[in-house]
Coordinates of N, CA and C in Angstrom, one line a residue:
X285 N 1.4 -29.5 -16.7 CA 2.2 -30.6 -16.9 C 3.5 -30.4 -16.0
X286 N 3.8 -31.4 -15.2 CA 4.9 -31.3 -14.3 C 6.2 -31.8 -15.1
X287 N 7.2 -31.0 -15.0 CA 8.5 -31.4 -15.6 C 9.5 -31.5 -14.4
X288 N 10.2 -32.6 -14.4 CA 11.0 -32.9 -13.3 C 12.1 -31.8 -12.9
X289 N 12.8 -31.3 -13.9 CA 13.8 -30.3 -13.6 C 13.6 -29.1 -14.5
X290 N 14.2 -28.0 -14.0 CA 14.2 -26.7 -14.8 C 14.9 -26.8 -16.1
X291 N 16.0 -27.6 -16.1 CA 16.8 -27.7 -17.3 C 16.0 -28.4 -18.5
X292 N 15.2 -29.3 -18.1 CA 14.3 -30.0 -19.2 C 13.3 -28.9 -19.7
X293 N 12.8 -28.2 -18.8 CA 11.8 -27.2 -19.1 C 12.4 -26.1 -20.0
X294 N 13.6 -25.6 -19.7 CA 14.3 -24.6 -20.5 C 14.7 -25.2 -21.8
X295 N 15.1 -26.5 -21.9 CA 15.4 -27.1 -23.2 C 14.2 -27.1 -24.1
X296 N 13.0 -27.4 -23.5 CA 11.8 -27.4 -24.3 C 11.4 -26.0 -24.8
X297 N 11.7 -25.0 -23.9 CA 11.4 -23.6 -24.3 C 12.4 -23.1 -25.4
X298 N 13.6 -23.6 -25.3 CA 14.6 -23.3 -26.4 C 14.1 -23.8 -27.7
X299 N 13.6 -25.0 -27.7 CA 13.1 -25.6 -28.9 C 11.8 -24.9 -29.5
X300 N 10.9 -24.6 -28.6 CA 9.7 -23.9 -29.0 C 9.4 -22.8 -28.0
X301 N 9.8 -21.6 -28.4 CA 9.6 -20.4 -27.4 C 8.1 -20.1 -27.2
X302 N 7.2 -20.5 -28.0 CA 5.8 -20.3 -27.8 C 5.1 -21.4 -27.0
X303 N 5.9 -22.3 -26.4 CA 5.3 -23.5 -25.7 C 4.4 -23.0 -24.6
X304 N 4.9 -22.1 -23.8 CA 4.1 -21.7 -22.6 C 2.8 -21.0 -23.1
X305 N 2.8 -20.2 -24.1 CA 1.6 -19.5 -24.5 C 0.6 -20.5 -25.1
X306 N 1.1 -21.4 -26.0 CA 0.3 -22.5 -26.6 C -0.3 -23.4 -25.5
X307 N 0.4 -23.7 -24.5 CA -0.1 -24.6 -23.4 C -1.1 -23.8 -22.6
X308 N -0.9 -22.5 -22.3 CA -1.8 -21.7 -21.5 C -3.1 -21.6 -22.2
X309 N -3.1 -21.5 -23.6 CA -4.3 -21.4 -24.4 C -5.2 -22.6 -24.2
X310 N -4.6 -23.7 -23.9 CA -5.3 -25.0 -23.6 C -5.5 -25.3 -22.1
X311 N -5.2 -24.3 -21.3 CA -5.3 -24.3 -19.8 C -4.3 -25.4 -19.3
X312 N -3.2 -25.5 -19.9 CA -2.1 -26.4 -19.4 C -0.9 -25.6 -19.0
X313 N -0.4 -25.8 -17.8 CA 0.8 -25.0 -17.4 C 1.9 -26.0 -17.2
X314 N 3.1 -25.6 -17.7 CA 4.3 -26.4 -17.5 C 5.0 -25.9 -16.3
X315 N 5.2 -26.8 -15.3 CA 5.8 -26.4 -14.1 C 6.9 -27.4 -13.7
X316 N 7.9 -26.9 -13.0 CA 8.9 -27.7 -12.4 C 8.8 -27.6 -10.9
X317 N 9.6 -28.2 -10.2 CA 9.5 -28.1 -8.7 C 9.6 -26.7 -8.3
X318 N 10.6 -25.9 -8.8 CA 10.7 -24.5 -8.3 C 9.6 -23.7 -8.7
X319 N 9.1 -23.8 -10.0 CA 8.0 -22.9 -10.4 C 6.7 -23.3 -9.8
X320 N 6.5 -24.6 -9.5 CA 5.3 -25.1 -8.8 C 5.2 -24.4 -7.4
X321 N 6.3 -24.4 -6.7 CA 6.3 -23.7 -5.4 C 5.9 -22.2 -5.5
X322 N 6.4 -21.6 -6.5 CA 6.1 -20.1 -6.7 C 4.6 -20.0 -7.1
X323 N 4.1 -20.8 -8.0 CA 2.7 -20.8 -8.3 C 1.8 -21.0 -7.1
X324 N 2.1 -22.0 -6.3 CA 1.3 -22.3 -5.1 C 1.4 -21.1 -4.1
X325 N 2.5 -20.5 -4.0 CA 2.6 -19.3 -3.1 C 1.8 -18.2 -3.6
X326 N 1.9 -17.9 -4.9 CA 1.1 -16.8 -5.5 C -0.4 -17.1 -5.4
X327 N -0.8 -18.4 -5.6 CA -2.2 -18.7 -5.4 C -2.7 -18.5 -4.0
X328 N -1.9 -18.9 -3.0 CA -2.2 -18.8 -1.6 C -2.3 -17.3 -1.3
X329 N -1.4 -16.5 -1.8 CA -1.5 -15.0 -1.5 C -2.8 -14.4 -2.1
X330 N -3.1 -14.9 -3.3 CA -4.4 -14.4 -3.9 C -5.6 -14.8 -3.0
X331 N -5.6 -16.0 -2.5 CA -6.8 -16.5 -1.7 C -6.8 -15.7 -0.4
X332 N -5.7 -15.4 0.2 CA -5.7 -14.6 1.4 C -6.2 -13.2 1.1
X333 N -5.7 -12.6 0.1 CA -6.2 -11.2 -0.3 C -7.7 -11.2 -0.5
X334 N -8.2 -12.2 -1.2 CA -9.6 -12.3 -1.5 C -10.4 -12.4 -0.2
X335 N -9.9 -13.2 0.7 CA -10.6 -13.3 2.0 C -10.6 -12.0 2.8
X336 N -9.4 -11.3 2.7 CA -9.4 -10.1 3.4 C -10.3 -9.0 2.8
X337 N -10.4 -9.0 1.5 CA -11.3 -8.1 0.9 C -12.8 -8.4 1.2
X338 N -13.1 -9.7 1.2 CA -14.5 -10.0 1.6 C -14.8 -9.6 3.0
X339 N -13.9 -9.8 3.9 CA -14.0 -9.4 5.3 C -14.1 -7.9 5.4
X340 N -13.3 -7.2 4.7 CA -13.3 -5.7 4.7 C -14.7 -5.3 4.3
X341 N -15.2 -5.9 3.2 CA -16.5 -5.5 2.7 C -17.6 -5.7 3.7
X342 N -17.6 -6.8 4.5 CA -18.6 -7.0 5.5 C -18.5 -5.9 6.6
X343 N -17.2 -5.6 7.1 CA -17.0 -4.6 8.1 C -17.4 -3.2 7.6
X344 N -17.2 -2.9 6.3 CA -17.6 -1.7 5.7 C -19.1 -1.5 5.8
X345 N -19.8 -2.5 5.5 CA -21.3 -2.5 5.5 C -21.8 -2.3 6.9
X346 N -21.2 -3.1 7.9 CA -21.6 -3.0 9.3 C -21.2 -1.6 9.8
X347 N -20.2 -1.0 9.4 CA -19.8 0.3 9.9 C -20.7 1.4 9.3
X348 N -21.2 1.3 8.1 CA -22.0 2.4 7.5 C -23.5 2.3 8.0
X349 N -24.0 1.1 8.3 CA -25.4 1.0 8.8 C -25.7 1.8 10.1
X350 N -24.9 1.6 11.1 CA -25.1 2.4 12.3 C -24.9 3.9 12.2
X351 N -24.0 4.3 11.3 CA -23.7 5.7 11.1 C -24.9 6.3 10.4
X352 N -25.5 5.6 9.4 CA -26.7 6.1 8.7 C -27.9 6.2 9.7
X353 N -28.0 5.2 10.6 CA -29.1 5.3 11.5 C -29.0 6.4 12.5
X354 N -27.8 6.7 13.0 CA -27.6 7.8 13.9 C -27.8 9.1 13.2
X355 N -27.5 9.3 12.0 CA -27.6 10.6 11.3 C -29.0 10.7 10.5
X356 N -29.9 9.8 10.8 CA -31.2 9.9 10.1 C -31.0 9.9 8.6
X357 N -30.1 9.1 8.1 CA -29.9 9.0 6.7 C -28.9 10.0 6.1
X358 N -28.5 11.0 6.9 CA -27.5 12.0 6.4 C -26.1 11.3 6.5
X359 N -25.2 11.7 5.6 CA -23.9 11.2 5.6 C -22.9 12.0 6.4
X360 N -23.3 13.1 7.0 CA -22.5 13.9 7.8 C -23.2 14.4 9.0
X361 N -22.5 14.4 10.2 CA -23.2 14.9 11.4 C -22.9 16.4 11.6
X362 N -22.2 17.0 10.7 CA -21.9 18.5 10.8 C -23.1 19.4 10.6
X363 N -24.2 18.8 10.0 CA -25.4 19.6 9.8 C -26.2 19.8 11.0
X364 N -25.8 19.3 12.2 CA -26.5 19.4 13.4 C -27.0 18.1 13.9
X365 N -27.5 18.0 15.1 CA -27.9 16.8 15.7 C -29.3 16.5 15.1
X366 N -29.7 15.2 15.1 CA -31.0 14.8 14.6 C -32.1 15.5 15.5
X367 N -33.1 16.0 14.9 CA -34.2 16.6 15.6 C -33.9 18.1 15.9
X368 N -32.8 18.7 15.6 CA -32.6 20.1 15.9 C -32.8 21.0 14.8

């Protein structure tokens, strides 16, 4: 629910301190202009981090496959060269 100014939002919270919790239980968020900007920035940051983690996961898989192939399934090359 969008509230035009922070002062109206704070007045509502003074009247009912459990307003935010009750609204969140119903998947309703009370936002004003300032808090909406912060929520959007936090959401964007989360999406960016999620994308980075997915990309990192792909690179991690791509990096371990050639290593395993070179080592004949061993996780370390210190045991000697393959075939020796």
